[in-house]
Short mmCIF file of C-alpha atoms (C1' of nucleotides) in Angstrom, two decimals:
data_model
loop_
_atom_site.label_atom_id
_atom_site.label_comp_id
_atom_site.label_asym_id
_atom_site.label_seq_id
_atom_site.Cartn_x
_atom_site.Cartn_y
_atom_site.Cartn_z
CA MET A 1 89.45 -6.49 25.04
CA PRO A 2 90.54 -7.12 28.55
CA LYS A 3 93.69 -5.60 29.30
CA LEU A 4 95.39 -6.73 32.51
CA GLY A 5 95.89 -4.90 35.84
CA MET A 6 92.26 -3.61 35.77
CA GLU A 7 91.35 -4.39 39.29
CA PRO A 8 92.38 -1.25 41.00
CA ILE A 9 91.17 1.03 38.37
CA ARG A 10 87.85 -0.58 38.60
CA LYS A 11 87.85 -0.36 42.10
CA ASP A 12 88.76 2.92 42.44
CA ALA A 13 85.85 3.83 39.85
CA LEU A 14 83.38 2.05 41.87
CA VAL A 15 84.43 3.70 44.98
CA LYS A 16 84.29 7.14 43.50
CA ALA A 17 81.00 6.39 42.02
CA THR A 18 79.68 5.09 45.30
CA ILE A 19 79.96 8.31 46.78
CA THR A 20 78.73 10.20 43.90
CA GLU A 21 75.62 8.12 43.71
CA ILE A 22 75.05 8.27 47.58
CA GLY A 23 75.79 11.92 47.75
CA ARG A 24 73.44 12.73 44.74
CA THR A 25 70.51 10.54 46.02
CA GLY A 26 71.10 11.43 49.51
CA SER A 27 70.51 8.00 50.82
CA LEU A 28 71.74 4.61 50.87
CA ASP A 29 69.31 3.18 49.05
CA VAL A 30 71.44 3.26 45.85
CA THR A 31 71.41 0.09 43.80
CA VAL A 32 74.48 -1.75 42.68
CA SER A 33 73.54 -1.33 39.02
CA GLN A 34 73.13 2.39 39.31
CA ILE A 35 76.82 2.66 40.92
CA ALA A 36 78.30 0.27 38.43
CA LYS A 37 76.65 2.20 35.43
CA ARG A 38 78.18 5.20 36.79
CA ALA A 39 81.43 3.49 36.99
CA GLY A 40 80.84 2.46 33.42
CA MET A 41 80.60 -1.35 34.25
CA SER A 42 78.05 -3.97 34.71
CA SER A 43 76.73 -4.76 38.10
CA ALA A 44 78.07 -8.21 37.83
CA LEU A 45 81.69 -6.76 37.36
CA ALA A 46 81.07 -4.60 40.51
CA HIS A 47 80.17 -7.80 42.52
CA HIS A 48 83.23 -9.20 41.07
CA TYR A 49 85.68 -6.94 42.38
CA PHE A 50 83.70 -6.15 45.76
CA GLY A 51 82.01 -9.15 47.19
CA SER A 52 79.08 -7.25 48.25
CA LYS A 53 77.52 -3.95 48.35
CA GLU A 54 78.41 -3.46 51.94
CA ASP A 55 82.03 -3.93 51.09
CA MET A 56 81.59 -0.87 48.37
CA PHE A 57 80.10 1.10 50.93
CA LEU A 58 82.78 0.38 53.51
CA ALA A 59 85.35 1.15 50.80
CA ALA A 60 83.83 4.30 49.92
CA MET A 61 83.69 5.38 53.52
CA ARG A 62 87.69 4.54 53.94
CA HIS A 63 88.33 6.60 50.91
CA ILE A 64 86.37 9.76 52.44
CA MET A 65 88.54 9.23 55.45
CA THR A 66 91.72 8.83 53.63
CA ILE A 67 91.46 11.93 51.92
CA TYR A 68 90.56 13.87 54.83
CA GLY A 69 93.09 12.26 56.84
CA ALA A 70 95.71 13.25 54.44
CA GLU A 71 94.86 16.60 54.12
CA VAL A 72 94.60 17.12 57.94
CA ARG A 73 98.06 15.48 58.30
CA GLY A 74 99.61 17.78 55.27
CA ALA A 75 98.24 20.88 56.81
CA LEU A 76 99.53 19.75 60.27
CA GLY A 77 102.90 18.98 59.05
CA VAL A 78 103.63 22.73 58.16
CA ALA A 79 101.88 24.01 61.66
CA GLN A 80 104.67 25.31 63.79
CA THR A 81 102.48 26.73 66.69
CA PRO A 82 99.79 25.19 68.75
CA MET A 83 97.41 27.68 67.36
CA ALA A 84 98.25 26.77 63.90
CA ARG A 85 97.69 23.12 64.45
CA ILE A 86 94.08 23.83 65.32
CA GLU A 87 93.72 26.30 62.52
CA ALA A 88 95.01 23.67 60.17
CA ILE A 89 92.42 20.99 61.37
CA VAL A 90 89.70 23.87 60.93
CA VAL A 91 90.81 24.52 57.29
CA ALA A 92 91.09 21.07 56.42
CA SER A 93 87.94 19.98 57.65
CA PHE A 94 86.19 22.81 55.35
CA SER A 95 88.49 22.64 52.47
CA ALA A 96 86.88 22.14 49.16
CA ALA A 97 87.88 18.65 48.82
CA ASN A 98 86.10 17.57 51.88
CA PHE A 99 83.09 20.05 52.30
CA ARG A 100 81.60 19.31 48.85
CA ARG A 101 78.01 18.41 48.45
CA GLU A 102 78.60 14.72 47.34
CA ALA A 103 81.02 14.05 49.92
CA VAL A 104 79.03 15.62 52.79
CA GLY A 105 76.00 13.78 51.81
CA ALA A 106 77.62 10.76 51.62
CA TRP A 107 79.38 11.09 54.96
CA LEU A 108 76.17 11.54 56.66
CA ASN A 109 74.92 8.77 55.22
CA PHE A 110 77.81 6.46 56.21
CA TRP A 111 77.18 7.98 59.71
CA VAL A 112 73.83 6.23 59.74
CA LEU A 113 75.36 3.07 58.27
CA ALA A 114 77.63 3.06 61.44
CA GLN A 115 74.34 2.40 63.42
CA THR A 116 73.78 -0.65 61.54
CA VAL A 117 77.14 -2.15 60.49
CA PRO A 118 79.93 -2.51 63.15
CA GLN A 119 82.75 -2.04 60.56
CA ALA A 120 81.23 1.28 59.68
CA LYS A 121 80.74 2.21 63.31
CA ARG A 122 84.58 1.48 63.85
CA LEU A 123 85.37 3.80 60.99
CA VAL A 124 83.60 6.55 62.59
CA ALA A 125 85.08 5.86 66.10
CA VAL A 126 88.52 6.16 64.29
CA TYR A 127 87.49 9.58 62.78
CA GLN A 128 86.21 10.70 66.03
CA ARG A 129 89.27 9.78 68.07
CA ARG A 130 91.81 11.27 65.52
CA LEU A 131 90.07 14.68 65.51
CA LYS A 132 89.87 14.84 69.14
CA SER A 133 93.49 13.66 69.58
CA ASN A 134 94.64 16.33 67.08
CA LEU A 135 92.75 18.92 68.61
CA LEU A 136 93.89 18.27 71.89
CA VAL A 137 97.55 18.46 70.66
CA GLY A 138 97.11 21.81 69.75
CA LEU A 139 94.79 23.04 72.62
CA ARG A 140 96.40 21.52 75.61
CA PRO A 141 99.28 24.27 75.41
CA LEU A 142 96.83 26.98 74.98
CA VAL A 143 94.35 26.04 77.77
CA GLY A 144 95.33 23.10 79.90
CA ALA A 145 92.63 21.27 81.52
CA ARG A 146 90.19 22.75 79.65
CA ALA A 147 91.22 21.11 76.26
CA GLU A 148 89.50 18.10 76.85
CA ALA A 149 85.67 19.88 76.82
CA ILE A 150 86.70 22.59 74.07
CA ALA A 151 87.92 19.70 72.03
CA GLU A 152 84.84 17.73 72.57
CA GLY A 153 82.82 20.65 71.57
CA LEU A 154 84.58 21.86 68.76
CA GLY A 155 84.51 18.31 67.40
CA ALA A 156 80.44 18.44 67.86
CA LEU A 157 80.38 21.72 66.24
CA ILE A 158 82.16 20.62 63.15
CA ASP A 159 80.04 17.49 62.81
CA GLY A 160 77.12 19.98 63.12
CA LEU A 161 78.16 22.24 60.66
CA TYR A 162 78.38 19.04 58.21
CA LEU A 163 75.03 17.94 59.13
CA ARG A 164 73.39 21.24 58.57
CA GLU A 165 75.49 21.54 55.21
CA VAL A 166 73.45 18.64 53.55
CA LEU A 167 70.45 20.84 53.79
CA ARG A 168 71.42 23.95 52.81
CA PRO A 169 70.55 25.10 49.27
CA GLY A 170 73.15 26.46 47.13
CA ALA A 171 76.84 26.01 47.01
CA PRO A 172 78.69 24.89 50.08
CA ASP A 173 80.24 27.59 52.02
CA GLY A 174 83.30 26.35 53.30
CA ALA A 175 84.53 29.55 54.43
CA ALA A 176 81.66 30.57 56.44
CA ALA A 177 81.57 27.28 58.33
CA ALA A 178 85.54 27.46 59.33
CA GLN A 179 84.78 31.10 60.56
CA MET A 180 82.20 29.54 62.86
CA ALA A 181 84.72 27.00 64.19
CA ARG A 182 87.30 29.88 64.66
CA ALA A 183 84.56 31.90 66.38
CA TYR A 184 83.91 29.03 68.85
CA LEU A 185 87.73 28.92 69.57
CA ALA A 186 88.07 32.27 70.13
CA ALA A 187 85.56 33.00 72.35
CA HIS A 188 86.89 29.91 74.28
CA LEU A 189 90.41 31.13 74.47
CA ALA A 190 89.51 34.61 75.40
CA ASP A 191 87.28 33.16 78.22
CA ALA A 192 88.91 33.05 81.47
CA PRO A 193 91.33 30.84 82.20
CA MET B 1 35.35 -6.96 67.92
CA PRO B 2 35.43 -3.76 66.18
CA LYS B 3 34.73 -0.98 68.49
CA LEU B 4 34.63 2.37 66.70
CA GLY B 5 36.85 5.42 66.98
CA MET B 6 39.80 3.32 66.79
CA GLU B 7 41.28 5.63 64.10
CA PRO B 8 43.17 7.98 66.31
CA ILE B 9 44.17 5.07 68.71
CA ARG B 10 45.79 3.14 65.66
CA LYS B 11 47.28 6.02 64.23
CA ASP B 12 49.07 7.12 67.33
CA ALA B 13 50.19 3.63 67.94
CA LEU B 14 51.53 3.48 64.68
CA VAL B 15 53.31 6.73 64.94
CA LYS B 16 54.92 5.84 68.05
CA ALA B 17 56.21 2.41 66.63
CA THR B 18 57.63 3.84 63.73
CA ILE B 19 59.92 5.96 65.86
CA THR B 20 60.63 3.13 68.09
CA GLU B 21 61.62 1.03 65.35
CA ILE B 22 63.64 3.33 63.39
CA GLY B 23 65.17 4.47 66.48
CA ARG B 24 65.91 0.86 67.47
CA THR B 25 67.28 -0.21 63.93
CA GLY B 26 68.90 2.91 63.23
CA SER B 27 67.55 2.95 59.90
CA LEU B 28 64.96 3.92 57.49
CA ASP B 29 64.78 0.20 56.32
CA VAL B 30 61.96 -0.92 58.31
CA THR B 31 59.37 -2.76 56.91
CA VAL B 32 55.48 -1.67 57.15
CA SER B 33 54.96 -4.99 58.82
CA GLN B 34 57.48 -4.39 61.38
CA ILE B 35 55.91 -1.37 62.30
CA ALA B 36 52.56 -2.82 62.17
CA LYS B 37 53.56 -5.74 64.25
CA ARG B 38 55.00 -3.68 66.95
CA ALA B 39 51.88 -1.27 67.31
CA GLY B 40 49.84 -4.59 67.30
CA MET B 41 47.92 -4.95 64.13
CA SER B 42 48.41 -6.07 60.56
CA SER B 43 50.43 -4.50 57.78
CA ALA B 44 47.21 -3.97 55.80
CA LEU B 45 45.53 -1.96 58.66
CA ALA B 46 48.55 0.32 58.98
CA HIS B 47 48.11 0.77 55.01
CA HIS B 48 44.56 1.63 55.59
CA TYR B 49 45.35 4.43 58.11
CA PHE B 50 48.06 5.86 56.59
CA GLY B 51 48.07 5.58 52.63
CA SER B 52 52.02 4.87 52.48
CA LYS B 53 54.91 4.10 54.55
CA GLU B 54 56.15 7.56 53.63
CA ASP B 55 52.99 9.04 55.31
CA MET B 56 53.84 7.04 58.42
CA PHE B 57 57.33 8.65 58.40
CA LEU B 58 56.07 12.06 57.94
CA ALA B 59 53.48 11.76 60.54
CA ALA B 60 56.46 10.11 62.74
CA MET B 61 58.47 13.32 62.17
CA ARG B 62 55.54 15.64 63.10
CA HIS B 63 55.17 13.82 66.13
CA ILE B 64 58.78 14.27 67.47
CA MET B 65 58.66 17.78 66.33
CA THR B 66 55.42 18.28 68.33
CA ILE B 67 56.91 16.99 71.43
CA TYR B 68 59.91 18.75 71.14
CA GLY B 69 57.87 22.28 70.45
CA ALA B 70 55.79 21.96 73.16
CA GLU B 71 58.57 21.28 75.75
CA VAL B 72 60.26 24.56 74.11
CA ARG B 73 57.18 26.60 74.42
CA GLY B 74 56.56 25.33 78.01
CA ALA B 75 59.93 26.10 79.14
CA LEU B 76 59.68 29.58 77.19
CA GLY B 77 56.63 30.35 78.95
CA VAL B 78 57.95 30.89 82.21
CA ALA B 79 61.27 32.17 81.35
CA GLN B 80 61.46 35.94 82.41
CA THR B 81 64.92 36.93 81.32
CA PRO B 82 66.73 36.73 78.09
CA MET B 83 69.29 34.54 79.59
CA ALA B 84 66.46 32.34 80.95
CA ARG B 85 65.01 31.97 77.55
CA ILE B 86 68.14 30.44 76.19
CA GLU B 87 68.59 28.56 79.19
CA ALA B 88 65.16 27.17 78.68
CA ILE B 89 65.55 25.84 74.91
CA VAL B 90 69.20 24.34 75.81
CA VAL B 91 67.44 22.18 78.87
CA ALA B 92 64.27 21.48 76.48
CA SER B 93 66.58 20.26 73.74
CA PHE B 94 68.34 17.83 76.00
CA SER B 95 65.50 16.82 78.21
CA ALA B 96 64.87 13.09 78.90
CA ALA B 97 61.99 13.18 76.62
CA ASN B 98 63.91 14.60 73.39
CA PHE B 99 67.31 13.35 73.99
CA ARG B 100 66.70 9.65 74.33
CA ARG B 101 67.96 7.04 72.06
CA GLU B 102 64.97 6.20 69.92
CA ALA B 103 64.07 9.56 69.30
CA VAL B 104 67.63 11.09 68.44
CA GLY B 105 68.02 7.88 66.45
CA ALA B 106 64.99 8.51 64.62
CA TRP B 107 65.74 12.33 64.16
CA LEU B 108 68.71 11.61 62.68
CA ASN B 109 67.27 9.31 60.27
CA PHE B 110 64.61 11.85 59.32
CA TRP B 111 67.33 14.26 58.73
CA VAL B 112 68.43 11.95 56.01
CA LEU B 113 64.74 11.60 54.93
CA ALA B 114 64.69 15.15 54.12
CA GLN B 115 67.25 14.86 51.68
CA THR B 116 64.77 12.58 49.48
CA VAL B 117 61.55 13.71 50.57
CA PRO B 118 60.38 17.31 50.20
CA GLN B 119 57.87 17.18 52.84
CA ALA B 120 60.39 15.97 55.18
CA LYS B 121 63.01 18.66 54.37
CA ARG B 122 59.94 21.38 54.95
CA LEU B 123 59.55 19.76 58.12
CA VAL B 124 63.42 20.25 59.13
CA ALA B 125 63.38 23.78 57.83
CA VAL B 126 60.59 24.65 60.10
CA TYR B 127 62.53 23.06 63.05
CA GLN B 128 65.68 25.03 62.34
CA ARG B 129 63.92 28.52 61.58
CA ARG B 130 61.87 28.12 64.90
CA LEU B 131 64.95 27.07 66.90
CA LYS B 132 66.77 30.34 65.59
CA SER B 133 64.16 32.53 65.98
CA ASN B 134 63.52 31.43 69.61
CA LEU B 135 67.47 31.48 70.35
CA LEU B 136 67.62 35.12 68.78
CA VAL B 137 64.94 36.50 70.95
CA GLY B 138 67.18 35.53 73.99
CA LEU B 139 70.42 36.65 72.27
CA ARG B 140 69.74 39.90 70.90
CA PRO B 141 69.18 41.84 74.04
CA LEU B 142 72.39 40.40 75.35
CA VAL B 143 74.78 40.33 72.27
CA GLY B 144 73.00 42.87 69.83
CA ALA B 145 74.26 42.32 66.13
CA ARG B 146 76.28 39.60 67.18
CA ALA B 147 73.31 37.36 67.98
CA GLU B 148 72.78 36.08 64.25
CA ALA B 149 76.06 34.39 64.42
CA ILE B 150 75.98 33.01 68.03
CA ALA B 151 72.32 31.51 67.26
CA GLU B 152 73.53 29.93 64.06
CA GLY B 153 76.69 28.53 65.99
CA LEU B 154 74.58 27.29 69.14
CA GLY B 155 72.06 25.63 66.60
CA ALA B 156 74.87 23.64 64.85
CA LEU B 157 76.50 22.68 68.10
CA ILE B 158 73.11 21.41 69.25
CA ASP B 159 72.48 19.46 66.10
CA GLY B 160 76.12 18.11 66.23
CA LEU B 161 75.38 16.80 69.73
CA TYR B 162 72.50 15.02 68.86
CA LEU B 163 74.29 13.72 65.87
CA ARG B 164 77.19 12.44 68.04
CA GLU B 165 74.74 10.78 70.53
CA VAL B 166 73.82 8.26 68.04
CA LEU B 167 76.84 6.48 68.23
CA ARG B 168 77.73 7.23 71.78
CA PRO B 169 77.72 4.01 73.84
CA GLY B 170 75.64 3.87 77.04
CA ALA B 171 72.78 5.78 78.26
CA PRO B 172 72.60 9.40 76.92
CA ASP B 173 73.65 11.85 78.79
CA GLY B 174 71.64 15.07 78.40
CA ALA B 175 73.41 16.92 81.24
CA ALA B 176 76.51 16.80 79.77
CA ALA B 177 75.27 17.80 76.37
CA ALA B 178 73.65 20.83 77.87
CA GLN B 179 76.70 21.69 79.72
CA MET B 180 78.72 21.89 76.34
CA ALA B 181 75.82 24.24 74.86
CA ARG B 182 76.15 26.39 77.89
CA ALA B 183 79.78 26.74 77.90
CA TYR B 184 79.51 27.74 74.29
CA LEU B 185 77.15 30.54 75.57
CA ALA B 186 79.29 31.58 78.35
CA ALA B 187 82.46 32.02 76.14
CA HIS B 188 80.65 33.72 73.60
CA LEU B 189 78.91 36.28 76.18
CA ALA B 190 81.98 36.69 77.92
CA ASP B 191 83.68 37.66 74.67
CA ALA B 192 84.52 41.23 73.67
CA PRO B 193 81.29 43.19 72.86
"C1'" DT C 1 99.91 -24.82 21.28
"C1'" DT C 2 97.53 -25.68 25.23
"C1'" DT C 3 95.99 -24.32 29.47
"C1'" DT C 4 95.25 -21.14 33.10
"C1'" DT C 5 94.51 -16.64 34.52
"C1'" DT C 6 92.11 -12.50 34.43
"C1'" DG C 7 88.47 -9.41 32.55
"C1'" DT C 8 83.60 -9.12 31.55
"C1'" DT C 9 78.56 -9.19 30.81
"C1'" DG C 10 73.58 -11.13 29.81
"C1'" DA C 11 70.24 -13.93 32.12
"C1'" DT C 12 68.53 -16.13 36.03
"C1'" DT C 13 67.38 -17.15 40.83
"C1'" DG C 14 65.41 -16.39 45.00
"C1'" DA C 15 64.31 -13.18 48.55
"C1'" DC C 16 61.86 -9.75 50.29
"C1'" DG C 17 58.45 -5.89 50.47
"C1'" DA C 18 54.99 -2.21 49.45
"C1'" DG C 19 50.64 -1.97 48.39
"C1'" DT C 20 45.85 -3.91 46.98
"C1'" DC C 21 41.67 -6.86 47.66
"C1'" DA C 22 38.24 -9.68 49.00
"C1'" DA C 23 36.11 -11.36 52.76
"C1'" DT C 24 34.36 -11.08 57.48
"C1'" DA C 25 32.38 -8.94 61.33
"C1'" DA C 26 30.62 -5.74 64.45
"C1'" DA C 27 28.48 -1.61 65.11
"C1'" DC C 28 25.66 2.45 63.73
"C1'" DT C 29 21.62 4.21 60.85
"C1'" DT C 30 17.03 4.39 58.92
"C1'" DA D 1 15.34 -5.46 59.34
"C1'" DA D 2 18.09 -4.13 55.64
"C1'" DG D 3 21.75 -1.24 54.64
"C1'" DT D 4 25.64 1.31 55.51
"C1'" DT D 5 29.76 2.46 57.66
"C1'" DT D 6 34.11 1.34 60.19
"C1'" DA D 7 37.39 -2.52 61.56
"C1'" DT D 8 40.38 -6.02 60.35
"C1'" DT D 9 43.18 -9.48 58.48
"C1'" DG D 10 45.21 -13.43 55.06
"C1'" DA D 11 46.27 -13.75 50.67
"C1'" DC D 12 47.99 -11.99 46.65
"C1'" DT D 13 50.44 -9.32 42.89
"C1'" DC D 14 54.03 -7.04 41.24
"C1'" DG D 15 58.29 -4.84 41.18
"C1'" DT D 16 62.82 -4.50 42.62
"C1'" DC D 17 67.17 -5.86 43.88
"C1'" DA D 18 71.47 -8.48 45.68
"C1'" DA D 19 73.93 -12.01 44.29
"C1'" DT D 20 75.31 -16.06 41.50
"C1'" DC D 21 76.12 -18.43 37.05
"C1'" DA D 22 77.54 -19.75 32.55
"C1'" DA D 23 79.79 -18.45 28.70
"C1'" DC D 24 83.01 -15.70 26.17
"C1'" DA D 25 87.45 -13.22 25.12
"C1'" DA D 26 91.85 -11.99 25.70
"C1'" DA D 27 96.17 -12.23 27.64
"C1'" DA D 28 99.96 -14.62 30.07
"C1'" DA D 29 102.30 -19.16 31.33
"C1'" DA D 30 103.49 -23.73 30.34
#
DNA sequence: TTTTTTGTTGATTGACGAGTCAATAAACTT
DNA sequence: AAGTTTATTGACTCGTCAATCAACAAAAAA
């Protein structure tokens, strides 16, 4: 039954299955067979398309970051004021697409992976740089030199909210998390210039 | 050469070796042999004192939390004002003993472990509850009803700073992290009542 | 139509690692 | 002195899993 042009479809299915499986179990200790099974194929085929399990992990990381990046870019595109730019980033960070169990669970595990795999570390570094840079563009017109420290803090707060989400019972509450980030901002903007 | 009363010494060595090894490799994928070797004994002996690898992990978690808890309690003991109480927690959180590579790396991995192992999850929950409660005692006299949200945010920020420390190059900078937490507080305290 | 390329899997290999066991020995008890 | 408890390890079992391979099938190219 081999239809041609399966490669992108299979790869996509595997990437999604990887995220699902890591998020579901909350661990990088998932077998290639588990992932392949969830993606509806044999483990041998998974190895055929991705050379190794590590490659699957990296592709899954890139996928998460791509989604996140696209959403941020989209929201940023329609932001007119500095304040709106920051708000756009906050909203995107805690949107339903990004701030969901699976994705957050996978994200945390990728952070851990970054301690072992240089490629993964680079990916996280890219995420951090972009986030900071995006925040700075919005913050500088508002607070000048203080922007640096505020961006750093807001970045850490967002990561911390992700981290905590992982262990929270019940459905994720992106709105509450976003509110927390906004409060951080409001406080810092109101503070002495 | 068996001297008696080895149990506590061996267990202690194993707990410390577990933290070192997890922190060093940045992963829970450490073998019992690795840990035992670093602790200066055979893997069989490690299994003799702790029933399983998971038990070792849990003991290591408890150890980290005990150190942290003791330091917080110590600092809290000499704090006279609400503000001093909060400052005590911040200082303890980023003290040299707690905010060091190994410990932070291990801490993150234990957070991940908590997704899989209920016992570990409970331990993290205890840590979170204590942190929040300690912060609230200091915050309530200062900001009343807003204390809840501020404590939650400060907790998330502290966790986020830990999370980011894991991937930062160079020696940990507890002073900078503490400064970030203080800025968060200052901003929120200065903000409208 | 033969050949090549693409898709697919069951079976196998090879490594690694948690946990068990038997054996040895020193100390302590009776 | 005989027996028991504690300390200790090398060797072994048993399971798991990433990665490979041989084989088969269908489409495309020659």
